[in-house]
Coordinates of C-alpha atoms and ligand atoms in Angstrom, one line a residue:
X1277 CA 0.0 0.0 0.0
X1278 CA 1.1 3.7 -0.7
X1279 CA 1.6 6.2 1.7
X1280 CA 0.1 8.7 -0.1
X1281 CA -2.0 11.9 0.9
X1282 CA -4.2 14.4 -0.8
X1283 CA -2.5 17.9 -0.5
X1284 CA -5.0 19.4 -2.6
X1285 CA -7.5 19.2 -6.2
X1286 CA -6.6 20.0 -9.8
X1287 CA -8.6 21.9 -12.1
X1288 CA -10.4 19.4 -12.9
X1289 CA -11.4 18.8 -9.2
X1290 CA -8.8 15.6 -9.1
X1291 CA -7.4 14.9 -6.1
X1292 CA -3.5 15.7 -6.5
X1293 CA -2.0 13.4 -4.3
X1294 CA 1.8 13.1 -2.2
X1295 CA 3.3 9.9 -2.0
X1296 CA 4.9 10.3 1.5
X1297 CA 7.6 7.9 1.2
X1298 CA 9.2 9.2 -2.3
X1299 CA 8.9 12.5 -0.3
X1300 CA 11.1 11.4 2.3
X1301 CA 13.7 10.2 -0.4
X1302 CA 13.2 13.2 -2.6
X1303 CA 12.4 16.4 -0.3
X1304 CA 10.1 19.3 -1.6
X1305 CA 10.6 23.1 -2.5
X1306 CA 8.1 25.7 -2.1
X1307 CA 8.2 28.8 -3.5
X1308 CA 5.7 32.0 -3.3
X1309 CA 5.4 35.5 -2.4
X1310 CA 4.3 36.4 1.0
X1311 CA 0.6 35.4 1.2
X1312 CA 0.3 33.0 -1.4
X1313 CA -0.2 30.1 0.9
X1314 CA 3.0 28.5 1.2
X1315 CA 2.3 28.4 5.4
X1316 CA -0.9 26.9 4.8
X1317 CA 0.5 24.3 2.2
X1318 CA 2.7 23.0 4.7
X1319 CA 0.2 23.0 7.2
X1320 CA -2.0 20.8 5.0
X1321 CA 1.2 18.9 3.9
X1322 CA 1.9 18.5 7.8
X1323 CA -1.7 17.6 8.7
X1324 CA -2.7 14.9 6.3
X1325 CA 0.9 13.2 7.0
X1326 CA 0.9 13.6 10.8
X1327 CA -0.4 10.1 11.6
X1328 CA 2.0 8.5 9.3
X1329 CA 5.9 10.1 9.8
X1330 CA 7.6 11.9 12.4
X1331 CA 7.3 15.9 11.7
X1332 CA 10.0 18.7 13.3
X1333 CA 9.2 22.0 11.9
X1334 CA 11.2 25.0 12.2
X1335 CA 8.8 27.8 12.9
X1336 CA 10.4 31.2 12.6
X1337 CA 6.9 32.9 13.2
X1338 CA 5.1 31.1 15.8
X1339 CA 2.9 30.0 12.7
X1340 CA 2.5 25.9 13.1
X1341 CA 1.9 25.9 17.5
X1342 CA -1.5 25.4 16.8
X1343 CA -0.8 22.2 15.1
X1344 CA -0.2 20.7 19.0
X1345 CA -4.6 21.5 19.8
X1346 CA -4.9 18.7 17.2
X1347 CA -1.7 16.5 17.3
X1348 CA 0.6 15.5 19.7
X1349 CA 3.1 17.5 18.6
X1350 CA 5.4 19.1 21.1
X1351 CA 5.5 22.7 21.1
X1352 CA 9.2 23.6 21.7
X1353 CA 10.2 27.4 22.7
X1354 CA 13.9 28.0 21.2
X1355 CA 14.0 31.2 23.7
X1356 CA 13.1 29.3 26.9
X1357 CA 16.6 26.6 26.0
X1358 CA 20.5 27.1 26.4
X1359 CA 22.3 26.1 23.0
X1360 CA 23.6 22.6 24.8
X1361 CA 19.6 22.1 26.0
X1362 CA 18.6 22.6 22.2
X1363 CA 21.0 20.0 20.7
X1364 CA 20.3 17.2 24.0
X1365 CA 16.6 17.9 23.1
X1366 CA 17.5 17.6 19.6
X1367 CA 19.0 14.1 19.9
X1368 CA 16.1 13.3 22.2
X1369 CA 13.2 14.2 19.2
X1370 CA 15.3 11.6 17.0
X1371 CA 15.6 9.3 19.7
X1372 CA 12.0 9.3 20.9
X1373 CA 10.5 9.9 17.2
X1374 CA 8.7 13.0 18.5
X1375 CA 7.0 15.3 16.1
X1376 CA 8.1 18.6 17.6
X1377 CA 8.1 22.8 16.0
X1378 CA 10.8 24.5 17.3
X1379 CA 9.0 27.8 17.8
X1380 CA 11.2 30.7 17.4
X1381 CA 9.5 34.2 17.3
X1382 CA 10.4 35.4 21.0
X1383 CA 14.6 35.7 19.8
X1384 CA 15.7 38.0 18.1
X1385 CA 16.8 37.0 14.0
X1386 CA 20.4 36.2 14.4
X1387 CA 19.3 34.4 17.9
X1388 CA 17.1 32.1 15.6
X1389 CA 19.3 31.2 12.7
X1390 CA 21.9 30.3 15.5
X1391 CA 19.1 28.0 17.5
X1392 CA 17.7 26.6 14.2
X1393 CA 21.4 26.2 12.8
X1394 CA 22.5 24.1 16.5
X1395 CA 19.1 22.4 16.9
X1396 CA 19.2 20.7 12.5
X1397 CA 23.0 20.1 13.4
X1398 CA 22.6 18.0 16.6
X1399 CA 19.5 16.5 14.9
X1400 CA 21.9 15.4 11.8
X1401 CA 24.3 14.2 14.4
X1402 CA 22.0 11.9 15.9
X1403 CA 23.4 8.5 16.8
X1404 CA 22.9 5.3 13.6
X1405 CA 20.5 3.6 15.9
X1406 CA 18.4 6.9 16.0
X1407 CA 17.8 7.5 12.1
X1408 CA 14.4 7.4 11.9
X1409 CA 12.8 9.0 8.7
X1410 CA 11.0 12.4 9.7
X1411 CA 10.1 15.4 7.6
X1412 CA 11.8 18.6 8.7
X1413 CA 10.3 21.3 7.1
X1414 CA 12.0 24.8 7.0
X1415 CA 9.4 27.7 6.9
X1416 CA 11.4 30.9 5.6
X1417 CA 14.1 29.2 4.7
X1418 CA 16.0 32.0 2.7
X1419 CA 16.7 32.9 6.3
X1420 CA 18.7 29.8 7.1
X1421 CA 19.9 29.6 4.0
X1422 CA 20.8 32.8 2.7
X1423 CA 22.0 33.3 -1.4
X1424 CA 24.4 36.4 -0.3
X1425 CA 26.6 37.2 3.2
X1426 CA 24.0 39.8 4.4
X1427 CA 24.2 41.4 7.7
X1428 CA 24.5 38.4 10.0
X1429 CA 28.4 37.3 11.8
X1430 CA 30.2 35.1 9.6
X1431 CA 30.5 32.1 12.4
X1432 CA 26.7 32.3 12.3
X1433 CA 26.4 32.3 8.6
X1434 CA 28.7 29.1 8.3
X1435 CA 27.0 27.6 11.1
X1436 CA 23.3 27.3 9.6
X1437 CA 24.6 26.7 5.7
X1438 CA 26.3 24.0 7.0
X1439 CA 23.3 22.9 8.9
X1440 CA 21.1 23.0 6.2
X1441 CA 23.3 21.5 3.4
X1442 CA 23.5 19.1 5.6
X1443 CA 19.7 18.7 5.7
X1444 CA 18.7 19.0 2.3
X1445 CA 22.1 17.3 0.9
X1446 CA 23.3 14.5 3.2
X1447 CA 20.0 14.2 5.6
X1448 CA 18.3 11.5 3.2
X1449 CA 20.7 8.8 4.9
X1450 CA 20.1 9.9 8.1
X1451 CA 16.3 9.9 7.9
X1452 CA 16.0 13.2 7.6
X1453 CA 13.7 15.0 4.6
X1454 CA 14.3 18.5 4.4
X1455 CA 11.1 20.6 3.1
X1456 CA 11.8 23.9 2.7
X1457 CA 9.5 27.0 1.5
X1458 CA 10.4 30.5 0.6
X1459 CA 9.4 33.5 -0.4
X1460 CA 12.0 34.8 -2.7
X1461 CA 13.9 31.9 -4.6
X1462 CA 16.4 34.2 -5.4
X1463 CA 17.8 34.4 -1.8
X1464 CA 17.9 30.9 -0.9
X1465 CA 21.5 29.3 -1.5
X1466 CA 21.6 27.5 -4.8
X1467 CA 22.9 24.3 -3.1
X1468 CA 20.3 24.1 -0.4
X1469 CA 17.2 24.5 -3.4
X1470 CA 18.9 22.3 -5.7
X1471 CA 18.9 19.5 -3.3
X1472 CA 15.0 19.0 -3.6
X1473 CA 13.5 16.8 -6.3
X1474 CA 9.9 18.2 -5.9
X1475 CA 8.4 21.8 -6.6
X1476 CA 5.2 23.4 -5.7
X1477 CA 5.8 27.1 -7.2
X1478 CA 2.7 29.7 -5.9
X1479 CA 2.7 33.2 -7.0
X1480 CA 5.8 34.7 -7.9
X1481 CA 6.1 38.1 -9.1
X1482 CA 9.5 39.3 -9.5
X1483 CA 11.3 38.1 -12.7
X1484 CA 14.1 36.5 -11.2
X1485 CA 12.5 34.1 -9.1
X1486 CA 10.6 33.3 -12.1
X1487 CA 13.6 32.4 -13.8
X1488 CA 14.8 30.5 -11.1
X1489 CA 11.6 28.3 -10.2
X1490 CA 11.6 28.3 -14.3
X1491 CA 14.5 26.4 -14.7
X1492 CA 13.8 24.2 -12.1
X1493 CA 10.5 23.2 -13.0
X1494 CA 12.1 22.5 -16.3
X1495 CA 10.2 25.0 -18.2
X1496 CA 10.5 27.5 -20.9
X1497 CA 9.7 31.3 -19.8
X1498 CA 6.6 31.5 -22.1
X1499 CA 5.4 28.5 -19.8
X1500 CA 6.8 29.6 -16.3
X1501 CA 4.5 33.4 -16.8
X1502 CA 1.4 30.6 -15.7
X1503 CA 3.3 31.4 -12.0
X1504 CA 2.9 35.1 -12.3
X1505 CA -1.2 34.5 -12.7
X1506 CA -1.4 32.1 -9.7
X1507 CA -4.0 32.9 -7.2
X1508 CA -3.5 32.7 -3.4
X1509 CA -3.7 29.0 -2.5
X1510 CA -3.0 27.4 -6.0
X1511 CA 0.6 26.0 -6.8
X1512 CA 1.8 24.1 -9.6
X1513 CA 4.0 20.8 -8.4
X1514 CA 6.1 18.4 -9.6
X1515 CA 8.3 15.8 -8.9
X1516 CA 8.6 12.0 -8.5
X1517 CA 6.6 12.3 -5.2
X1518 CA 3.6 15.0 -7.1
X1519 CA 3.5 13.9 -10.3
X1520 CA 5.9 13.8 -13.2
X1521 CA 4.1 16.3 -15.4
X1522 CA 3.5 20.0 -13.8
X1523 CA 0.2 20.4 -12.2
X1524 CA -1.7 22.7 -11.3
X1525 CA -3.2 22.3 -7.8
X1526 CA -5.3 24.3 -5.7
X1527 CA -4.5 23.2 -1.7
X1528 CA -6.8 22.1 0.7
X1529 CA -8.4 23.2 3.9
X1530 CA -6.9 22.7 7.3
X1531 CA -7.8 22.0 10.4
X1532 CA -5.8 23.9 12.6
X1533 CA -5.2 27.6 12.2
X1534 CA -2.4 29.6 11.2
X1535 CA -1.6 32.9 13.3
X1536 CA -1.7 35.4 10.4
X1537 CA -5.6 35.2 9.1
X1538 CA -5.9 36.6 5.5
X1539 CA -6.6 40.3 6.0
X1540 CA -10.3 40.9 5.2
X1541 CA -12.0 44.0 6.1
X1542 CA -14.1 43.5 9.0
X1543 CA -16.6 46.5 10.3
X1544 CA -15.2 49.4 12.2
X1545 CA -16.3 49.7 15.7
X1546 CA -19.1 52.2 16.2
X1547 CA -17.5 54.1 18.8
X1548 CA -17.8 58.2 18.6
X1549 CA -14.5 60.4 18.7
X1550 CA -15.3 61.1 22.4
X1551 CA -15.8 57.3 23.2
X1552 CA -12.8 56.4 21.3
X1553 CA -10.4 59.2 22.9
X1554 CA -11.8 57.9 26.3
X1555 CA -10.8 54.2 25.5
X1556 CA -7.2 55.0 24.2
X1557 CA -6.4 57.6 27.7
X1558 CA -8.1 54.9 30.4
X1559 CA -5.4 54.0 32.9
X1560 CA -2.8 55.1 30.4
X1561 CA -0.3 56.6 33.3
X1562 CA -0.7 53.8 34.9
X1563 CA 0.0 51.3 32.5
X1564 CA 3.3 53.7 31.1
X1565 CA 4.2 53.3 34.8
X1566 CA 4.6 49.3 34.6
X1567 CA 7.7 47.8 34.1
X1568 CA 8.8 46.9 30.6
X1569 CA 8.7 43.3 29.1
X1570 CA 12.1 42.4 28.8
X1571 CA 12.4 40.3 25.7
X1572 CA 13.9 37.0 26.7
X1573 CA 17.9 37.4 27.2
X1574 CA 20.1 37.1 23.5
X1575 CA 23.8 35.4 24.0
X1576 CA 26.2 38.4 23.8
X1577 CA 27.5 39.5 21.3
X1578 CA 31.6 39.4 20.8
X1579 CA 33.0 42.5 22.4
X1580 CA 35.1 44.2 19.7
X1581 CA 38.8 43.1 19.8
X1582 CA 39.4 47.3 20.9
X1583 CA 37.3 46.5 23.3
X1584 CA 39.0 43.8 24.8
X1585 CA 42.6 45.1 24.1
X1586 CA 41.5 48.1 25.6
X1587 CA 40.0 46.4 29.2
X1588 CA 43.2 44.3 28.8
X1589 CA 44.9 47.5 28.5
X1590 CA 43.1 49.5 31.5
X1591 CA 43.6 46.2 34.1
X1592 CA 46.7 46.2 33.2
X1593 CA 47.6 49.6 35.0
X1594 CA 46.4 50.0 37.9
X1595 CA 43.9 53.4 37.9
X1596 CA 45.3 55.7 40.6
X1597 CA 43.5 57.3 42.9
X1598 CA 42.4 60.8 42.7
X1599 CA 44.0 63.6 44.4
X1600 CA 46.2 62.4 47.3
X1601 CA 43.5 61.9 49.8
X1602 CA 44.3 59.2 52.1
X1603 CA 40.2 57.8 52.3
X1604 CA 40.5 56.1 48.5
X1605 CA 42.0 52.8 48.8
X1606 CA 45.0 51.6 46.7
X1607 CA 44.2 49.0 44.2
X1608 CA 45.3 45.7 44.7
X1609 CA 46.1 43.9 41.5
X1610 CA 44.3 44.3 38.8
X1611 CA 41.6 42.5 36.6
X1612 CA 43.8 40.4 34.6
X1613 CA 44.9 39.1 38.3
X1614 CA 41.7 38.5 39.2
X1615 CA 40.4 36.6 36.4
X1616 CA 43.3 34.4 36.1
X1617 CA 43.0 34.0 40.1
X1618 CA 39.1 32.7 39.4
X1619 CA 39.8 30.9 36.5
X1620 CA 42.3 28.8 38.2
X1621 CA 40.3 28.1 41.2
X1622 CA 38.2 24.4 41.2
X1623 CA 35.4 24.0 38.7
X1624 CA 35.2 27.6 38.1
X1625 CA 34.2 26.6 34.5
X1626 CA 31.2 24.3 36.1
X1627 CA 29.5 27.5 37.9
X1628 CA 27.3 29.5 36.2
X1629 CA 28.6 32.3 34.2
X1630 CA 26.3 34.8 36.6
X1631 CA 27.9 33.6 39.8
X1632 CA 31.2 33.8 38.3
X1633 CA 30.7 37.5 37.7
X1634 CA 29.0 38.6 40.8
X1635 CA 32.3 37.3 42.3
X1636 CA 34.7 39.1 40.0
X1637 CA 32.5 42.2 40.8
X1638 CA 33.1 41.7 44.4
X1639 CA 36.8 40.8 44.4
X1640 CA 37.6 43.5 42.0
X1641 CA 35.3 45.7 45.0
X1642 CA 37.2 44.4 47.9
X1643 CA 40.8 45.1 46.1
X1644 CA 39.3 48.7 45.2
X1645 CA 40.2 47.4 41.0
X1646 CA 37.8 49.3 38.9
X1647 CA 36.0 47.3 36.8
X1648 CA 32.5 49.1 36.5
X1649 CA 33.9 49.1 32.2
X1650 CA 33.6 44.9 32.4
X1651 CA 30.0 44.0 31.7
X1652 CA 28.5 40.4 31.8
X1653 CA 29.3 39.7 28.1
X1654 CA 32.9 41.4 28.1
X1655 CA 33.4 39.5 31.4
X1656 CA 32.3 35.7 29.7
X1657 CA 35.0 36.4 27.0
X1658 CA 37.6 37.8 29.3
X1659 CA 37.0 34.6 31.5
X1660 CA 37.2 32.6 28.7
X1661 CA 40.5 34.1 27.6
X1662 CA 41.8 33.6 31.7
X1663 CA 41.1 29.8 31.6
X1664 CA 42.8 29.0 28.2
X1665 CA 45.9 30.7 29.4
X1666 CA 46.0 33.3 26.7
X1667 CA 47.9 35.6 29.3
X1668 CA 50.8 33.7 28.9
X1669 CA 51.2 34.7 25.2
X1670 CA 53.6 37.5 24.7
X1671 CA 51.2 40.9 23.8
X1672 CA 51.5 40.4 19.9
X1673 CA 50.8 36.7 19.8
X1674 CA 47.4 37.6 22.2
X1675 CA 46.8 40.7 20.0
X1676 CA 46.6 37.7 17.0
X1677 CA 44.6 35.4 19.0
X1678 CA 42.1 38.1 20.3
X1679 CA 41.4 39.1 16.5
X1680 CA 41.1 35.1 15.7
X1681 CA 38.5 34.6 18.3
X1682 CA 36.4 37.8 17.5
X1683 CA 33.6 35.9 15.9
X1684 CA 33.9 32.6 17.9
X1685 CA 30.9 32.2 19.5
X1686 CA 30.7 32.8 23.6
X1687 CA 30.0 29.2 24.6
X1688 CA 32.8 27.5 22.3
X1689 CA 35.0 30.6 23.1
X1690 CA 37.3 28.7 25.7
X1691 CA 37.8 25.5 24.8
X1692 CA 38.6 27.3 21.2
X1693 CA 41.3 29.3 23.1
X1694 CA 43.0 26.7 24.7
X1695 CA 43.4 24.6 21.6
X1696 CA 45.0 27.7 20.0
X1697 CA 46.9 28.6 22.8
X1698 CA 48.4 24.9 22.9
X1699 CA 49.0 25.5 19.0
X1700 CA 50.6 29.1 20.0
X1701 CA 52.9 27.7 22.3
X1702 CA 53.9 24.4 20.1
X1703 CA 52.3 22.1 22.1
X1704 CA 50.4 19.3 21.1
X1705 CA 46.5 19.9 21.6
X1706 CA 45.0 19.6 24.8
X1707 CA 43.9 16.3 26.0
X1708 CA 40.0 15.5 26.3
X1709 CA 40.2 15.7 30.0
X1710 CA 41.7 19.6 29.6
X1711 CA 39.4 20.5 27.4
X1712 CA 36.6 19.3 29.2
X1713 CA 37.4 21.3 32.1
X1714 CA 37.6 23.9 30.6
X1715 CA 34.3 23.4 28.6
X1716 CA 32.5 23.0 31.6
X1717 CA 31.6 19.4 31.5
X1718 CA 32.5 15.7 32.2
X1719 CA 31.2 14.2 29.5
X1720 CA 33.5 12.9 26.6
X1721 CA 30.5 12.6 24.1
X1722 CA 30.2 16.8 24.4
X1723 CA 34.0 17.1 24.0
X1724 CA 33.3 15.0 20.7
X1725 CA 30.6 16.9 19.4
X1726 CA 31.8 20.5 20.2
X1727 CA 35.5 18.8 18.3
X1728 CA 32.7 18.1 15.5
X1729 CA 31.6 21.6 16.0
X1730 CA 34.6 23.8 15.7
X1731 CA 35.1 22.2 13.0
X1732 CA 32.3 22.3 11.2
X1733 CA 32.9 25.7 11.6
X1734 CA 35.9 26.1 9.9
X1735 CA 37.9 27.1 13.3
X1736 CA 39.6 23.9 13.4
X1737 CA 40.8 20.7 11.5
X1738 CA 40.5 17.7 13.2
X1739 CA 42.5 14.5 12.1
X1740 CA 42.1 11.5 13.5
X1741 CA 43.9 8.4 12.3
X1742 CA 42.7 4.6 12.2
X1743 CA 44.6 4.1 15.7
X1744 CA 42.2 6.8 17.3
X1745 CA 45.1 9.4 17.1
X1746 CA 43.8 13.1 17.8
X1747 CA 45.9 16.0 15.9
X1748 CA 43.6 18.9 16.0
X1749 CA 45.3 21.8 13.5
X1750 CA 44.0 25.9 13.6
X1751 CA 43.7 27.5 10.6
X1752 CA 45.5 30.8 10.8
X1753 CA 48.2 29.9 13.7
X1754 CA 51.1 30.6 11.5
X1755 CA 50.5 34.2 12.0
X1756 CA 50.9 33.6 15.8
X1757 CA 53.5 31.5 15.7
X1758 CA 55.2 33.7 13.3
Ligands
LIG1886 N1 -5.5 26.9 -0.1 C1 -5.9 27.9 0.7 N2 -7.2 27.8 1.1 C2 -7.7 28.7 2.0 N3 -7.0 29.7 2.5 C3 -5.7 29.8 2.1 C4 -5.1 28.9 1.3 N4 -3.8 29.3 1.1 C5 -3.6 30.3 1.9 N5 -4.8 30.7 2.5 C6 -4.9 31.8 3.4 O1 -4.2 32.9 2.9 C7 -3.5 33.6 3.9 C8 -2.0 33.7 3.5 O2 -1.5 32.4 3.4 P1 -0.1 31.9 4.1 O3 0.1 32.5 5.4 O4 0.0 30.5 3.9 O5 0.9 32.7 3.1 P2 2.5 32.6 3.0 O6 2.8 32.3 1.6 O7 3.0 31.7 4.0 O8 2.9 34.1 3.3 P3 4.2 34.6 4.1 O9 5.3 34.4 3.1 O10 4.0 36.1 4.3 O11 4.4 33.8 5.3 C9 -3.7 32.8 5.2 O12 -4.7 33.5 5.9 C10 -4.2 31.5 4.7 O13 -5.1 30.9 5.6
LIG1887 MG1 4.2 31.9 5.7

């Protein structure tokens, strides 16, 4: 028997049927400008399929939650989740076969290509015994797959194109059949929309996405203008899992609802100007008064390498006090002292990066060391630079390793530094038990993966020979070593 479900009818009212497993072998492109339907075609997609293969949909807008008041889909908040929590949860959702969304609309848009990029990655890196086919399907996708460099850090940018080449080139193996929709064809990577075997092309109005979904689809221009005429909720498919002829298919209902309604006039409230003005002043000092909503805390961003040079710089000597009056304590040390003094203590890296600092802020208090110019994120990197033992660099070599590490992300930031610092000092790399520690964690499977990370990445080449012989290499260390 098939596995085959009705996405939608043809113009002759034929049902236009999916065969789910070709799907899985062959994934699916949708294309469309905003409001054309490509949300609700996934929804439909999503729904009729639900009972039959494991779903995980990346949900940039909150769009696909409701799909949990009718399946048992897990509703999974990116904001609410530390990177390492994403990627357990991730391995987890392959283990268990849950049908998750990964909702992501409360972070901020680097914050959610960076949680989307770690959450497909640890899903990809999921374990032989997990590989389970399930249907990812990436809503916005230009997003996570960007055709040009755009405005987002480079690390980030490598991180989710590698996640979802990944996906749409080497997930088949693993299980995993990438869906992706977007709204300009244009802007997705080539790679990542070449990847899929089946189209479902809604209405496209600029001229170079026809082009594009054109010469995918196969077609000549003459034939590819039918996209520009497409009416909300009508795409044409094809494909060895739609048919192997385009079609022209207008999609069906659905049962649960999507957040953004189609914008229909509705009739204006019959409330006079006095009325009205009333409404919009009630309790409005009060209400200015109340706190504001703090959005849902972002990982720091890297402190610019002035930035650091220059705190380096200031804790390196000592600020003296003003005047010569005798009430103003001498500093004692200065921060460099104190962070190397914290970093070397007992599972500093195993406390939590907000009880580390409340401590620097006190020891730098008690030794009268101003440090008022060290914030929480300038702090995490400075720790980070204290456990891997950059200090003991001479000043050009750190100046080269600060400017190599300015767009290595926070968490990854120390163990990073102390296989560059090993590399600095011609050393071999640091052991698995050194890097743990100063990773913050005892277990050898995270050393593995966050090995598998960095160099995924591109900040280091791992080489591992038959015998289980580590030599980790760092592109760019000649210029320290130099
Ligand atoms: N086949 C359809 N049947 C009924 N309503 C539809 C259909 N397709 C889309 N709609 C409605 O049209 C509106 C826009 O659709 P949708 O949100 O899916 O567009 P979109 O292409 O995802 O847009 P965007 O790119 O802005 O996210 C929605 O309110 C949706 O319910
Ligand atoms: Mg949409």
């Amino acid at each position: 028997m098939k596995a085959e479900i009705e996405i939608g009818k043809d113009v002759h009212d034929t049902p236009v049927l999916v065969d789910v497993e070709e799907l899985l072998a062959t994934r699916l492109l949708v294309q469309g400008n905003s409001g054309s339907g490509k949300s609700h075609l996934l929804r439909r997609l999503l729904e009729q399929s639900a009972q039959m293969v494991q779903q995980v949909v990346i949900d940039p807008e909150g769009d696909f939650t409701s799909l949990a008041d009718h399946f048992d889909h897990v509703v999974i908040e990116g904001a609410s989740y530390s990177p390492r929590e994403i990627e357990a949860l991730a391995g987890r959702i392959r283990q268990h076969r849950a049908s998750v969304v990964l909702a992501l609309e409360e972070l901020e848009v680097e914050q959610q290509i960076r949680c989307a990029a770690q959450f497909l990655t640890a899903l990809f890196d999921a374990p032989r015994e997990h590989w389970f086919p399930a249907l990812v399907v990436v809503d916005e996708a230009q997003m996570f797959a960007p055709s040009a460099a755009g405005e987002m850090a480079e690390d980030t940018r490598r991180m989710t194109l590698s996640a979802m080449t990944n996906l749409m080139c080497r997930g088949r193996k693993r299980g995993l059949a990438g869906i992706v929709a977007t709204q300009r064809l244009a802007k997705l990577a080539k790679n990542v929309a070449a990847e899929a075997s089946n189209f479902l092309m809604g209405r496209t109005f600029l001229d170079i996405d026809m082009q594009r979904a054109a010469d995918l689809l196969g077609m000549d221009r003459k034939q590819a203008e039918r996209i520009r005429d497409l009416q909300r909720g009508h795409f044409l498919g094809l494909g060895p899992a739609v048919s192997r002829r385009p079609v022209a298919v207008h999609i069906g209902s659905v049962k649960s609802g999507g957040k953004n309604s189609a914008t229909a006039l509705t009739p204006l409230p019959k409330t006079d100007a006095e009325a009205m003005g009333a409404l919009l002043h009630d309790s409005l000092k009060e209400e200015a008064a109340e706190p504001v909503r703090t959005p849902p805390p972002s990982p720091p961003p890297a402190p610019a390498v002035e930035e650091l040079a220059q705190s380096m710089a200031d804790s390196a000597e000592p600020a003296q006090p003003e005047g010569d009056s005798p009430a103003i304590p001498l500093p004692q040390g200065d921060i460099d002292g104190v962070l190397r003094e914290m970093a070397a203590e007992d599972g500093a890296s195993f406390t939590p990066a907000s009880t580390l600092f409340r401590t620097f802020a006190t020891r730098c208090r008690e030794r009268a060391i101003p440090s008022a110019h060290v914030d929480m994120p300038a702090f995490r990197r400075l720790f980070a630079f204290a456990s891997a033992g950059v200090g003991r660099l001479d000043p050009e070599q750190r100046e080269r390793v600060e400017h190599m590490a300015e767009n290595v992300a926070e968490d990854v930031l120390a163990p990073y530094l102390a296989i560059v610092v090993a590399a600095a000092e011609g050393r071999a790399s640091p052991d698995e038990d050194t890097l743990a520690r100063v990773y913050g964690t005892a277990s050898p499977g995270r050393i593995r993966r966050l090995l598998e990370h960095l160099e995924k990445t591109g900040l280091i080449v791992v080489h591992e020979d038959f015998g289980g012989q580590r030599t980790i290499t760092v592109p760019g260390i000649e210029e320290v070593v130099a």
